Coordinates of C-alpha atoms and ligand atoms in Angstrom, one line a residue:
X1 CA -9.5 26.8 21.5
X2 CA -9.1 23.5 19.6
X3 CA -10.7 23.3 16.1
X4 CA -10.6 21.2 13.0
X5 CA -9.1 23.5 10.3
X6 CA -8.5 23.2 6.6
X7 CA -6.9 25.6 4.1
X8 CA -7.5 23.6 0.8
X9 CA -10.2 21.4 -0.6
X10 CA -9.7 17.7 -0.7
X11 CA -10.2 14.4 1.1
X12 CA -10.6 14.2 4.9
X13 CA -6.7 14.2 5.0
X14 CA -6.8 18.1 4.5
X15 CA -8.5 18.4 8.0
X16 CA -6.2 19.0 11.0
X17 CA -6.8 19.6 14.7
X18 CA -5.3 23.0 15.6
X19 CA -5.1 25.5 18.3
X20 CA -6.8 28.7 17.1
X21 CA -8.0 32.0 18.7
X22 CA -11.3 31.7 20.7
X23 CA -13.9 34.0 19.0
X24 CA -15.6 36.9 20.7
X25 CA -19.3 37.6 20.0
X26 CA -20.3 40.7 18.0
X27 CA -23.3 42.7 19.3
X28 CA -25.9 40.4 17.7
X29 CA -24.0 37.2 18.4
X30 CA -24.0 34.4 20.9
X31 CA -20.8 32.7 21.9
X32 CA -21.5 28.9 22.2
X33 CA -19.3 26.4 23.9
X34 CA -19.9 23.4 21.6
X35 CA -20.3 20.1 23.3
X36 CA -21.3 18.0 20.3
X37 CA -21.4 18.2 16.5
X38 CA -22.6 15.9 13.8
X39 CA -21.3 15.1 10.3
X40 CA -23.4 15.4 7.1
X41 CA -22.9 14.5 3.5
X42 CA -23.0 18.3 2.9
X43 CA -19.8 18.6 5.0
X44 CA -18.1 16.1 2.6
X45 CA -19.3 18.0 -0.5
X46 CA -18.0 21.3 0.9
X47 CA -14.7 19.8 2.0
X48 CA -14.1 18.2 -1.4
X49 CA -14.7 21.6 -3.1
X50 CA -17.5 20.4 -5.4
X51 CA -17.9 23.1 -8.1
X52 CA -21.5 23.7 -7.2
X53 CA -20.7 24.7 -3.6
X54 CA -17.6 26.9 -4.3
X55 CA -19.7 30.0 -5.0
X56 CA -20.7 29.7 -1.4
X57 CA -17.7 28.1 0.2
X58 CA -14.9 29.9 -1.7
X59 CA -13.8 29.7 -5.3
X60 CA -10.2 28.7 -5.0
X61 CA -9.9 27.8 -1.3
X62 CA -12.2 27.4 1.6
X63 CA -13.6 30.7 2.8
X64 CA -14.6 29.2 6.2
X65 CA -11.5 27.6 7.6
X66 CA -13.4 25.6 10.3
X67 CA -16.0 23.3 8.8
X68 CA -19.1 21.7 10.4
X69 CA -22.8 22.6 10.4
X70 CA -24.7 20.7 13.0
X71 CA -23.9 21.6 16.6
X72 CA -25.2 21.7 20.2
X73 CA -23.7 23.4 23.2
X74 CA -24.1 26.0 25.9
X75 CA -24.2 29.8 25.6
X76 CA -21.1 31.2 27.3
X77 CA -21.5 34.9 26.5
X78 CA -23.9 37.1 24.5
X79 CA -23.5 40.4 22.5
X80 CA -25.2 43.5 23.8
X81 CA -28.1 43.3 21.3
X82 CA -28.9 39.7 22.0
X83 CA -32.3 39.3 23.6
X84 CA -33.3 35.7 23.3
X85 CA -30.4 33.9 25.1
X86 CA -28.4 34.2 28.2
X87 CA -25.2 32.5 29.5
X88 CA -25.9 29.0 30.6
X89 CA -28.7 28.3 28.0
X90 CA -28.3 25.0 26.2
X91 CA -28.8 25.4 22.5
X92 CA -28.6 23.6 19.1
X93 CA -28.5 24.8 15.6
X94 CA -27.3 24.6 12.0
X95 CA -24.4 26.8 11.0
X96 CA -24.9 26.2 7.3
X97 CA -25.8 29.8 6.5
X98 CA -23.8 31.5 9.2
X99 CA -20.2 30.7 8.4
X100 CA -19.9 27.0 9.5
X101 CA -17.5 26.2 12.4
X102 CA -19.2 23.4 14.3
X103 CA -16.0 21.3 14.5
X104 CA -14.5 23.4 17.2
X105 CA -14.8 24.1 20.9
X106 CA -16.5 27.5 20.4
X107 CA -18.4 29.4 17.8
X108 CA -20.0 32.8 17.5
X109 CA -23.4 32.8 15.8
X110 CA -26.4 35.1 15.3
X111 CA -29.1 34.4 17.8
X112 CA -31.5 33.8 14.9
X113 CA -29.6 30.6 14.0
X114 CA -30.2 28.7 17.2
X115 CA -32.9 27.5 19.5
X116 CA -33.1 26.1 23.0
X117 CA -32.0 22.5 23.1
X118 CA -34.8 20.0 23.9
X119 CA -34.4 19.3 27.6
X120 CA -34.8 15.5 27.4
X121 CA -32.0 14.7 24.9
X122 CA -28.2 14.7 25.0
X123 CA -26.0 17.3 23.3
X124 CA -25.0 14.6 20.8
X125 CA -28.6 13.8 20.0
X126 CA -29.4 17.5 19.6
X127 CA -26.5 18.1 17.3
X128 CA -27.8 15.2 15.1
X129 CA -31.2 16.9 14.7
X130 CA -30.0 20.3 13.8
X131 CA -29.9 19.9 10.0
X132 CA -30.9 16.3 9.1
X133 CA -34.3 16.4 10.8
X134 CA -35.0 19.8 9.4
X135 CA -34.4 18.5 5.8
X136 CA -36.7 15.6 6.5
X137 CA -39.3 17.9 8.0
X138 CA -39.2 20.4 5.1
X139 CA -39.2 17.7 2.5
X140 CA -42.3 16.0 3.9
X141 CA -44.3 19.0 5.1
X142 CA -43.4 21.9 2.9
X143 CA -42.5 20.2 -0.4
X144 CA -44.4 16.9 0.1
X145 CA -47.6 18.5 1.6
X146 CA -47.9 15.4 3.8
X147 CA -51.4 14.5 5.0
X148 CA -52.8 12.1 7.6
X149 CA -53.5 8.6 6.2
X150 CA -51.3 9.1 3.2
X151 CA -49.1 6.3 2.0
X152 CA -45.6 7.7 2.3
X153 CA -42.4 5.9 1.1
X154 CA -39.0 6.9 2.4
X155 CA -36.1 5.7 0.2
X156 CA -32.9 5.6 2.1
X157 CA -34.8 5.3 5.4
X158 CA -31.9 4.2 7.5
X159 CA -29.5 7.2 7.1
X160 CA -29.3 10.5 8.8
X161 CA -32.2 12.1 6.9
X162 CA -34.2 9.0 6.4
X163 CA -34.3 7.9 10.0
X164 CA -35.8 11.2 10.9
X165 CA -38.1 11.2 7.9
X166 CA -39.7 7.9 9.0
X167 CA -40.4 9.2 12.5
X168 CA -41.6 12.7 11.3
X169 CA -43.9 11.1 8.7
X170 CA -45.5 9.0 11.5
X171 CA -46.2 12.2 13.6
X172 CA -48.2 13.5 10.6
X173 CA -50.3 10.4 10.7
X174 CA -49.0 8.8 7.5
X175 CA -48.7 5.1 6.7
X176 CA -44.9 4.8 6.2
X177 CA -42.9 2.4 4.1
X178 CA -39.2 2.4 4.7
X179 CA -36.8 1.2 2.1
X180 CA -33.4 0.1 3.4
X181 CA -31.0 -2.9 3.2
X182 CA -31.4 -6.2 5.2
X183 CA -29.4 -5.2 8.2
X184 CA -31.5 -2.0 8.8
X185 CA -35.0 -3.6 8.5
X186 CA -35.3 -4.1 12.3
X187 CA -34.1 -0.5 13.0
X188 CA -36.6 0.9 10.5
X189 CA -39.4 -1.0 12.2
X190 CA -38.3 0.1 15.7
X191 CA -38.5 3.8 14.7
X192 CA -42.1 3.4 13.5
X193 CA -42.2 2.2 9.9
X194 CA -45.4 0.4 9.1
X195 CA -43.9 -1.5 6.2
X196 CA -40.3 -2.2 5.3
X197 CA -38.8 -3.1 1.9
X198 CA -35.3 -4.6 1.6
X199 CA -33.9 -2.9 -1.5
X200 CA -31.4 -5.8 -1.9
X201 CA -34.4 -8.2 -2.4
X202 CA -37.2 -6.0 -3.9
X203 CA -37.5 -3.0 -6.2
X204 CA -40.3 -0.9 -4.9
X205 CA -40.7 0.8 -8.2
X206 CA -41.5 -2.5 -9.9
X207 CA -43.9 -4.1 -7.4
X208 CA -47.2 -2.4 -8.5
X209 CA -47.6 -0.4 -5.3
X210 CA -48.3 3.3 -5.4
X211 CA -47.5 6.0 -2.9
X212 CA -49.0 9.4 -2.3
X213 CA -45.6 10.8 -1.3
X214 CA -42.1 9.5 -2.0
X215 CA -39.2 11.2 -0.2
X216 CA -35.9 10.1 -1.8
X217 CA -33.1 10.5 0.8
X218 CA -30.7 8.0 -0.8
X219 CA -30.2 5.4 -3.4
X220 CA -30.8 5.6 -7.1
X221 CA -33.9 5.2 -9.2
X222 CA -34.6 7.0 -12.5
X223 CA -37.3 9.7 -12.5
X224 CA -39.5 7.4 -14.6
X225 CA -39.2 4.7 -11.9
X226 CA -40.3 7.1 -9.2
X227 CA -43.1 8.4 -11.4
X228 CA -44.5 4.9 -11.9
X229 CA -44.5 4.3 -8.1
X230 CA -46.5 7.5 -7.4
X231 CA -50.3 7.5 -7.1
X232 CA -52.4 9.7 -9.4
X233 CA -51.8 13.0 -7.5
X234 CA -48.6 11.8 -5.9
X235 CA -45.7 14.0 -5.0
X236 CA -42.0 13.0 -5.3
X237 CA -39.4 15.0 -3.3
X238 CA -35.7 14.4 -3.7
X239 CA -33.6 15.5 -0.8
X240 CA -30.6 13.5 -1.7
X241 CA -29.2 10.6 -3.8
X242 CA -27.0 10.3 -6.8
X243 CA -25.9 13.1 -9.0
X244 CA -27.6 11.7 -12.1
X245 CA -30.9 11.5 -10.1
X246 CA -30.5 15.2 -9.3
X247 CA -29.9 16.2 -12.9
X248 CA -32.9 14.2 -14.0
X249 CA -35.2 15.7 -11.5
X250 CA -34.0 19.3 -12.2
X251 CA -34.4 18.9 -15.9
X252 CA -37.5 16.7 -16.2
X253 CA -39.3 17.4 -12.8
X254 CA -40.7 20.8 -13.8
X255 CA -42.1 19.5 -17.1
X256 CA -43.7 16.4 -15.5
X257 CA -45.2 18.6 -12.8
X258 CA -46.6 21.1 -15.3
X259 CA -48.1 18.6 -17.7
X260 CA -49.6 15.9 -15.4
X261 CA -51.1 15.3 -12.0
X262 CA -47.9 14.1 -10.4
X263 CA -45.5 16.6 -8.9
X264 CA -41.7 15.8 -8.9
X265 CA -38.9 18.1 -7.6
X266 CA -35.8 18.3 -5.6
X267 CA -35.5 20.5 -2.5
X268 CA -32.9 22.8 -0.9
X269 CA -32.8 23.1 2.9
X270 CA -33.8 26.4 4.4
X271 CA -32.3 26.4 7.9
X272 CA -34.6 28.4 10.3
X273 CA -35.3 28.8 14.0
X274 CA -39.0 28.1 13.6
X275 CA -38.3 24.5 12.4
X276 CA -35.7 23.9 15.2
X277 CA -38.4 24.9 17.7
X278 CA -40.9 22.6 15.9
X279 CA -38.5 19.7 16.2
X280 CA -37.8 20.6 19.8
X281 CA -41.5 20.0 20.4
X282 CA -41.5 16.6 18.8
X283 CA -38.4 15.5 20.6
X284 CA -39.6 16.7 24.0
X285 CA -42.9 14.9 23.4
X286 CA -40.9 11.7 22.8
X287 CA -42.4 11.4 19.2
X288 CA -38.9 11.5 17.6
X289 CA -35.7 10.0 18.8
X290 CA -32.4 10.5 17.0
X291 CA -30.7 7.3 15.9
X292 CA -27.0 7.5 16.7
X293 CA -24.7 5.2 14.8
X294 CA -21.1 6.1 15.8
X295 CA -19.5 8.7 18.1
X296 CA -16.0 10.2 17.5
X297 CA -14.0 12.8 19.5
X298 CA -13.2 16.1 17.8
X299 CA -9.7 15.1 16.7
X300 CA -11.2 12.2 14.7
X301 CA -13.6 14.3 12.5
X302 CA -11.6 13.0 9.5
X303 CA -12.4 9.4 10.5
X304 CA -16.0 10.3 11.0
X305 CA -16.3 11.8 7.6
X306 CA -14.5 8.9 6.0
X307 CA -17.0 6.6 7.6
X308 CA -20.0 8.7 6.4
X309 CA -18.5 8.8 2.9
X310 CA -18.9 5.0 2.7
X311 CA -22.6 5.7 2.4
X312 CA -23.9 3.2 4.9
X313 CA -24.3 5.0 8.3
X314 CA -27.2 3.8 10.4
X315 CA -28.7 7.1 11.5
X316 CA -26.3 9.8 12.5
X317 CA -22.6 10.0 13.1
X318 CA -21.8 12.5 15.9
X319 CA -18.7 14.3 17.2
X320 CA -18.2 14.5 21.0
X321 CA -16.4 17.8 21.2
X322 CA -16.1 17.8 24.9
X323 CA -14.5 14.4 25.0
X324 CA -11.5 16.0 23.3
X325 CA -10.6 17.9 26.5
Ligands
LIG1 N1 -31.4 19.0 -0.2 C1 -30.8 19.4 0.8 O1 -30.8 20.6 1.2 C2 -30.0 18.4 1.6 C3 -29.7 18.7 3.0 C4 -29.0 17.7 3.7 C5 -28.7 16.5 3.1 N2 -29.0 16.3 1.8 C6 -28.7 15.0 1.1 O2 -29.6 14.0 1.6 C7 -28.9 12.7 1.3 C8 -29.1 11.8 2.5 O3 -28.3 12.3 3.6 P1 -28.1 11.4 4.8 O4 -27.5 12.2 5.9 O5 -29.3 10.6 5.1 O6 -27.0 10.4 4.3 P2 -26.4 9.1 4.9 O7 -26.7 9.1 6.4 O8 -25.0 9.1 4.5 O9 -27.2 7.9 4.2 C9 -26.7 6.7 4.5 C10 -27.9 5.7 4.4 O10 -28.2 5.5 3.0 C11 -28.7 4.2 2.8 N3 -28.5 3.8 1.4 C12 -27.4 3.7 0.7 N4 -27.7 3.2 -0.5 C13 -29.0 3.0 -0.6 C14 -29.9 2.5 -1.6 N5 -29.5 2.1 -2.8 N6 -31.2 2.4 -1.3 C15 -31.7 2.8 -0.1 N7 -30.9 3.3 0.9 C16 -29.6 3.4 0.7 C17 -27.8 3.4 3.7 O11 -28.4 2.2 4.1 P3 -27.7 0.8 3.8 O12 -26.5 0.7 4.6 O13 -28.8 -0.1 4.3 O14 -27.5 0.7 2.3 C18 -27.5 4.3 4.9 O15 -28.3 4.0 6.0 C19 -27.5 13.1 0.9 O16 -27.4 12.9 -0.5 C20 -27.3 14.5 1.3 O17 -26.4 15.2 0.5 C21 -29.7 17.2 1.1

């Protein structure tokens, strides 16, 4: 099969399209023919060999030679102990905790890591959901304790995570403010934001408004700026953003949360089948629609990652694996 392979950490130049052996499923595994994948900032972090990820991804060189986390495809074969899927099922999932490998024509994964693909969306759209939407969901629901009627602000609302966060927050009945740049204001409104703030014109941490929940998906503000923008019992959840923002929230967040009424923390994604099924419900009900920015064939994964690395994707950047054939 064709796959994007790398043997050393570095820029997207270390990635090469190669012919490799097609995997065979173990007893508890499903062999999936991948039709689409999607790229995430996490793929960039792993590929570059950031120190913090090397314990998971290999200390000196990549442990998993085929990168990629978000994928959607069709079950081609199943191991003898697999009970939930059969050949022909259309599935989607996040390979983050099961060896990566989404940038390839086939992958073998435990049946616990995938769910049936929503019937009404394409493979590209399903791949785009597999991790980014789950981050947004867990950030808002599990960490942010989102409630109907709350004022929720999404910073970085136009990217992969943010474009899902806006839509998911609306499904919980929140009043959503999306923060993005000028060119993305119309997109943010079109996916359901009640209010939009152009970060090139206005600093939401300085305008006197307060929010019950702030989800920081991108951009930089200090922790004291975010704290000022929270209402009395407000919650701040950082899913992504700058490194210094992360250090601040890890060092100061627990203290602020312990000593006052405002709660501030970062979050780590916990991929799980239950949340994939939850998102499937929202997608099939038409309450959430993935925003796709660009599409690349499998051989152009390095270009897709270079584009994502510029930091201004509008929604998700997807890989059409089938197109490579
Ligand atoms: N915690 C976890 O477990 C976890 C899991 C997955 C992802 N993440 C993190 O979540 C973050 C977001 O991921 P993503 O997929 O959404 O990234 P992304 O798609 O690359 O984000 C790009 C978006 O960010 C916006 N942006 C850039 N600078 C901004 C600013 N100053 N203010 C507001 N928006 C700004 C851009 O809009 P403009 O073009 O308008 O500037 C663009 O639409 C990343 O840091 C990623 O590593 C964390």
